[in-house]
GROMACS .gro file of N, CA, C and O in nm:
model
  320
    1MET      N    1  10.904  12.546  10.632
    1MET     CA    2  10.833  12.450  10.558
    1MET      C    3  10.684  12.444  10.640
    1MET      O    4  10.678  12.443  10.741
    2THR      N    5  10.578  12.428  10.539
    2THR     CA    6  10.447  12.443  10.582
    2THR      C    7  10.389  12.283  10.592
    2THR      O    8  10.440  12.203  10.512
    3GLU      N    9  10.289  12.291  10.668
    3GLU     CA   10  10.213  12.147  10.679
    3GLU      C   11  10.181  12.107  10.545
    3GLU      O   12  10.167  11.979  10.474
    4ASN      N   13  10.132  12.190  10.460
    4ASN     CA   14  10.077  12.144  10.318
    4ASN      C   15  10.190  12.133  10.198
    4ASN      O   16  10.146  12.110  10.073
    5GLU      N   17  10.310  12.142  10.233
    5GLU     CA   18  10.405  12.134  10.142
    5GLU      C   19  10.440  12.007  10.085
    5GLU      O   20  10.414  11.899  10.164
    6THR      N   21  10.446  11.981   9.954
    6THR     CA   22  10.462  11.860   9.913
    6THR      C   23  10.623  11.840   9.856
    6THR      O   24  10.666  11.936   9.773
    7PHE      N   25  10.684  11.739   9.877
    7PHE     CA   26  10.823  11.722   9.839
    7PHE      C   27  10.813  11.597   9.738
    7PHE      O   28  10.725  11.541   9.707
    8PHE      N   29  10.943  11.573   9.649
    8PHE     CA   30  10.949  11.468   9.557
    8PHE      C   31  11.084  11.411   9.577
    8PHE      O   32  11.181  11.471   9.580
    9ILE      N   33  11.077  11.276   9.543
    9ILE     CA   34  11.201  11.211   9.537
    9ILE      C   35  11.174  11.110   9.417
    9ILE      O   36  11.078  11.027   9.418
   10ASP      N   37  11.285  11.090   9.346
   10ASP     CA   38  11.279  10.983   9.250
   10ASP      C   39  11.394  10.890   9.265
   10ASP      O   40  11.508  10.910   9.263
   11ILE      N   41  11.339  10.772   9.284
   11ILE     CA   42  11.426  10.644   9.338
   11ILE      C   43  11.429  10.543   9.212
   11ILE      O   44  11.447  10.414   9.246
   12THR      N   45  11.396  10.582   9.092
   12THR     CA   46  11.378  10.491   8.985
   12THR      C   47  11.522  10.426   8.948
   12THR      O   48  11.517  10.315   8.906
   13GLU      N   49  11.613  10.474   8.990
   13GLU     CA   50  11.757  10.425   8.952
   13GLU      C   51  11.833  10.345   9.070
   13GLU      O   52  11.908  10.301   9.061
   14LYS      N   53  11.742  10.343   9.209
   14LYS     CA   54  11.782  10.279   9.301
   14LYS      C   55  11.738  10.137   9.305
   14LYS      O   56  11.646  10.104   9.252
   15LYS      N   57  11.826  10.069   9.379
   15LYS     CA   58  11.796   9.918   9.394
   15LYS      C   59  11.762   9.896   9.536
   15LYS      O   60  11.824   9.969   9.634
   16CYS      N   61  11.662   9.797   9.568
   16CYS     CA   62  11.629   9.753   9.709
   16CYS      C   63  11.745   9.698   9.778
   16CYS      O   64  11.847   9.627   9.679
   17PRO      N   65  11.778   9.699   9.890
   17PRO     CA   66  11.698   9.773   9.988
   17PRO      C   67  11.713   9.950  10.013
   17PRO      O   68  11.660   9.996  10.078
   18MET      N   69  11.805   9.983   9.910
   18MET     CA   70  11.830  10.122   9.918
   18MET      C   71  11.724  10.236   9.901
   18MET      O   72  11.703  10.324   9.945
   19THR      N   73  11.611  10.177   9.837
   19THR     CA   74  11.491  10.258   9.777
   19THR      C   75  11.427  10.297   9.930
   19THR      O   76  11.409  10.406   9.930
   20THR      N   77  11.422  10.207  10.015
   20THR     CA   78  11.362  10.234  10.138
   20THR      C   79  11.417  10.332  10.215
   20THR      O   80  11.385  10.397  10.298
   21VAL      N   81  11.560  10.328  10.223
   21VAL     CA   82  11.661  10.399  10.285
   21VAL      C   83  11.648  10.561  10.241
   21VAL      O   84  11.630  10.644  10.321
   22TYR      N   85  11.629  10.554  10.114
   22TYR     CA   86  11.610  10.701  10.070
   22TYR      C   87  11.484  10.759  10.100
   22TYR      O   88  11.480  10.873  10.125
   23VAL      N   89  11.368  10.673  10.086
   23VAL     CA   90  11.240  10.722  10.121
   23VAL      C   91  11.234  10.763  10.281
   23VAL      O   92  11.184  10.874  10.305
   24ARG      N   93  11.285  10.670  10.341
   24ARG     CA   94  11.272  10.704  10.506
   24ARG      C   95  11.354  10.824  10.544
   24ARG      O   96  11.329  10.914  10.614
   25ALA      N   97  11.471  10.842  10.478
   25ALA     CA   98  11.574  10.964  10.534
   25ALA      C   99  11.484  11.088  10.476
   25ALA      O  100  11.494  11.195  10.540
   26LYS      N  101  11.420  11.086  10.360
   26LYS     CA  102  11.342  11.217  10.324
   26LYS      C  103  11.237  11.231  10.422
   26LYS      O  104  11.209  11.329  10.459
   27LEU      N  105  11.161  11.138  10.438
   27LEU     CA  106  11.045  11.121  10.533
   27LEU      C  107  11.097  11.184  10.675
   27LEU      O  108  11.011  11.256  10.743
   28ASP      N  109  11.218  11.141  10.724
   28ASP     CA  110  11.270  11.189  10.863
   28ASP      C  111  11.297  11.331  10.870
   28ASP      O  112  11.279  11.381  10.966
   29ALA      N  113  11.319  11.392  10.750
   29ALA     CA  114  11.355  11.531  10.735
   29ALA      C  115  11.226  11.609  10.729
   29ALA      O  116  11.250  11.737  10.740
   30MET      N  117  11.101  11.553  10.721
   30MET     CA  118  11.000  11.631  10.692
   30MET      C  119  10.908  11.635  10.818
   30MET      O  120  10.951  11.570  10.919
   31THR      N  121  10.811  11.732  10.844
   31THR     CA  122  10.713  11.718  10.946
   31THR      C  123  10.578  11.691  10.923
   31THR      O  124  10.554  11.650  10.820
   32SER      N  125  10.522  11.624  11.034
   32SER     CA  126  10.382  11.588  11.019
   32SER      C  127  10.301  11.673  10.940
   32SER      O  128  10.271  11.789  10.946
   33GLY      N  129  10.218  11.594  10.856
   33GLY     CA  130  10.099  11.657  10.773
   33GLY      C  131  10.169  11.681  10.635
   33GLY      O  132  10.096  11.710  10.529
   34GLN      N  133  10.319  11.685  10.613
   34GLN     CA  134  10.367  11.718  10.488
   34GLN      C  135  10.353  11.592  10.398
   34GLN      O  136  10.343  11.482  10.435
   35ARG      N  137  10.369  11.626  10.257
   35ARG     CA  138  10.354  11.483  10.174
   35ARG      C  139  10.482  11.471  10.073
   35ARG      O  140  10.558  11.570  10.051
   36LEU      N  141  10.487  11.365  10.049
   36LEU     CA  142  10.580  11.314   9.969
   36LEU      C  143  10.553  11.237   9.848
   36LEU      O  144  10.481  11.136   9.862
   37ASP      N  145  10.597  11.281   9.721
   37ASP     CA  146  10.572  11.217   9.602
   37ASP      C  147  10.686  11.152   9.583
   37ASP      O  148  10.798  11.193   9.560
   38VAL      N  149  10.692  10.995   9.556
   38VAL     CA  150  10.784  10.908   9.531
   38VAL      C  151  10.755  10.847   9.393
   38VAL      O  152  10.650  10.785   9.379
   39ARG      N  153  10.861  10.863   9.290
   39ARG     CA  154  10.868  10.790   9.178
   39ARG      C  155  10.961  10.679   9.192
   39ARG      O  156  11.065  10.696   9.233
   40LEU      N  157  10.896  10.544   9.152
   40LEU     CA  158  11.002  10.445   9.162
   40LEU      C  159  10.956  10.343   9.047
   40LEU      O  160  10.869  10.349   8.966
   41ARG      N  161  11.041  10.259   9.030
   41ARG     CA  162  11.048  10.145   8.934
   41ARG      C  163  11.034  10.009   8.990
   41ARG      O  164  11.102   9.979   9.070
   42GLY      N  165  10.926   9.912   8.928
   42GLY     CA  166  10.919   9.805   8.962
   42GLY      C  167  10.824   9.750   9.072
   42GLY      O  168  10.828   9.813   9.179
   43THR      N  169  10.764   9.627   9.060
   43THR     CA  170  10.650   9.596   9.147
   43THR      C  171  10.720   9.560   9.293
   43THR      O  172  10.670   9.593   9.398
   44GLU      N  173  10.851   9.504   9.296
   44GLU     CA  174  10.900   9.458   9.405
   44GLU      C  175  10.938   9.592   9.498
   44GLU      O  176  10.919   9.613   9.603
   45THR      N  177  10.991   9.697   9.418
   45THR     CA  178  11.032   9.801   9.485
   45THR      C  179  10.902   9.874   9.543
   45THR      O  180  10.895   9.928   9.672
   46ARG      N  181  10.786   9.876   9.470
   46ARG     CA  182  10.665   9.920   9.518
   46ARG      C  183  10.636   9.878   9.637
   46ARG      O  184  10.576   9.917   9.722
   47LYS      N  185  10.611   9.730   9.622
   47LYS     CA  186  10.593   9.654   9.756
   47LYS      C  187  10.667   9.684   9.885
   47LYS      O  188  10.611   9.703   9.994
   48ASN      N  189  10.790   9.686   9.862
   48ASN     CA  190  10.893   9.714   9.989
   48ASN      C  191  10.869   9.856  10.038
   48ASN      O  192  10.859   9.887  10.141
   49VAL      N  193  10.861   9.950   9.938
   49VAL     CA  194  10.837  10.104   9.992
   49VAL      C  195  10.709  10.111  10.051
   49VAL      O  196  10.689  10.160  10.173
   50ARG      N  197  10.603  10.075  10.010
   50ARG     CA  198  10.479  10.065  10.067
   50ARG      C  199  10.478  10.017  10.221
   50ARG      O  200  10.438  10.060  10.302
   51ALA      N  201  10.532   9.877  10.220
   51ALA     CA  202  10.531   9.829  10.338
   51ALA      C  203  10.635   9.898  10.443
   51ALA      O  204  10.574   9.918  10.573
   52SER      N  205  10.738   9.947  10.401
   52SER     CA  206  10.813  10.050  10.491
   52SER      C  207  10.734  10.174  10.550
   52SER      O  208  10.762  10.200  10.662
   53VAL      N  209  10.676  10.232  10.454
   53VAL     CA  210  10.612  10.361  10.493
   53VAL      C  211  10.510  10.326  10.589
   53VAL      O  212  10.491  10.392  10.689
   54GLN      N  213  10.447  10.225  10.563
   54GLN     CA  214  10.329  10.178  10.664
   54GLN      C  215  10.377  10.129  10.778
   54GLN      O  216  10.305  10.172  10.888
   55ALA      N  217  10.484  10.058  10.802
   55ALA     CA  218  10.533  10.013  10.925
   55ALA      C  219  10.588  10.124  10.985
   55ALA      O  220  10.585  10.135  11.123
   56LEU      N  221  10.633  10.264  10.939
   56LEU     CA  222  10.669  10.362  11.016
   56LEU      C  223  10.560  10.454  11.043
   56LEU      O  224  10.580  10.546  11.122
   57GLY      N  225  10.435  10.416  11.012
   57GLY     CA  226  10.321  10.475  11.062
   57GLY      C  227  10.284  10.595  10.976
   57GLY      O  228  10.205  10.653  11.021
   58HIS      N  229  10.319  10.612  10.846
   58HIS     CA  230  10.280  10.711  10.757
   58HIS      C  231  10.145  10.657  10.675
   58HIS      O  232  10.158  10.522  10.656
   59ALA      N  233  10.089  10.740  10.591
   59ALA     CA  234   9.967  10.705  10.531
   59ALA      C  235  10.004  10.731  10.366
   59ALA      O  236  10.085  10.818  10.348
   60ILE      N  237   9.963  10.628  10.304
   60ILE     CA  238   9.979  10.612  10.143
   60ILE      C  239   9.858  10.693  10.121
   60ILE      O  240   9.755  10.623  10.111
   61LEU      N  241   9.871  10.797  10.047
   61LEU     CA  242   9.748  10.846   9.981
   61LEU      C  243   9.710  10.817   9.831
   61LEU      O  244   9.588  10.800   9.811
   62THR      N  245   9.804  10.804   9.780
   62THR     CA  246   9.785  10.743   9.617
   62THR      C  247   9.900  10.648   9.583
   62THR      O  248  10.003  10.657   9.651
   63ASP      N  249   9.851  10.552   9.501
   63ASP     CA  250   9.955  10.471   9.440
   63ASP      C  251   9.914  10.426   9.297
   63ASP      O  252   9.826  10.364   9.285
   64LEU      N  253   9.973  10.502   9.207
   64LEU     CA  254   9.936  10.508   9.078
   64LEU      C  255  10.034  10.462   8.977
   64LEU      O  256  10.156  10.499   8.994
   65PRO      N  257  10.009  10.387   8.874
   65PRO     CA  258  10.098  10.380   8.768
   65PRO      C  259  10.128  10.504   8.670
   65PRO      O  260  10.026  10.583   8.692
   66VAL      N  261  10.249  10.520   8.630
   66VAL     CA  262  10.278  10.631   8.548
   66VAL      C  263  10.247  10.573   8.398
   66VAL      O  264  10.312  10.468   8.350
   67ILE      N  265  10.152  10.623   8.333
   67ILE     CA  266  10.099  10.560   8.223
   67ILE      C  267  10.187  10.587   8.108
   67ILE      O  268  10.175  10.465   8.024
   68GLU      N  269  10.247  10.678   8.094
   68GLU     CA  270  10.366  10.676   7.992
   68GLU      C  271  10.484  10.588   7.979
   68GLU      O  272  10.524  10.546   7.891
   69GLU      N  273  10.473  10.520   8.101
   69GLU     CA  274  10.611  10.430   8.113
   69GLU      C  275  10.560  10.301   8.196
   69GLU      O  276  10.522  10.334   8.308
   70PRO      N  277  10.577  10.166   8.130
   70PRO     CA  278  10.557  10.073   8.205
   70PRO      C  279  10.634  10.066   8.326
   70PRO      O  280  10.737  10.066   8.310
   71ASP      N  281  10.565   9.981   8.419
   71ASP     CA  282  10.658   9.945   8.553
   71ASP      C  283  10.710  10.060   8.643
   71ASP      O  284  10.807  10.052   8.721
   72LEU      N  285  10.652  10.188   8.586
   72LEU     CA  286  10.695  10.309   8.686
   72LEU      C  287  10.566  10.334   8.748
   72LEU      O  288  10.466  10.343   8.715
   73TYR      N  289  10.574  10.378   8.896
   73TYR     CA  290  10.491  10.420   8.979
   73TYR      C  291  10.494  10.547   9.066
   73TYR      O  292  10.623  10.591   9.068
   74CYS      N  293  10.398  10.601   9.108
   74CYS     CA  294  10.406  10.719   9.176
   74CYS      C  295  10.342  10.711   9.303
   74CYS      O  296  10.202  10.674   9.299
   75LEU      N  297  10.386  10.704   9.433
   75LEU     CA  298  10.317  10.699   9.545
   75LEU      C  299  10.316  10.849   9.609
   75LEU      O  300  10.413  10.908   9.599
   76THR      N  301  10.221  10.882   9.681
   76THR     CA  302  10.204  11.006   9.750
   76THR      C  303  10.183  10.942   9.897
   76THR      O  304  10.083  10.879   9.931
   77VAL      N  305  10.283  10.994   9.961
   77VAL     CA  306  10.299  10.954  10.131
   77VAL      C  307  10.278  11.093  10.205
   77VAL      O  308  10.333  11.181  10.182
   78LYS      N  309  10.178  11.051  10.308
   78LYS     CA  310  10.172  11.176  10.414
   78LYS      C  311  10.226  11.142  10.548
   78LYS      O  312  10.214  11.017  10.588
   79ARG      N  313  10.324  11.234  10.576
   79ARG     CA  314  10.424  11.180  10.684
   79ARG      C  315  10.321  11.228  10.808
   79ARG      O  316  10.248  11.323  10.834
   80CYS      N  317  10.312  11.119  10.907
   80CYS     CA  318  10.207  11.125  11.025
   80CYS      C  319  10.298  11.144  11.138
   80CYS      O  320  10.398  11.152  11.141
   0.00000   0.00000   0.00000
């Protein structure tokens, strides 16, 4: 695995609080500098995942809605 490698996880079908568990598990398996694209559904899930990622000390690089589908978002997280 290289530092510039980007991973992807789709948690659109997961319910809180499991959404943060899946994201954390994926981040824990990565190394510093790697990126994780997270596809998720719902403003509450978005808020919880953002807070969890930031509390763990990682950086959110992007937080964008997916235009084709309402209530769908994609976060890009850099593991620090």
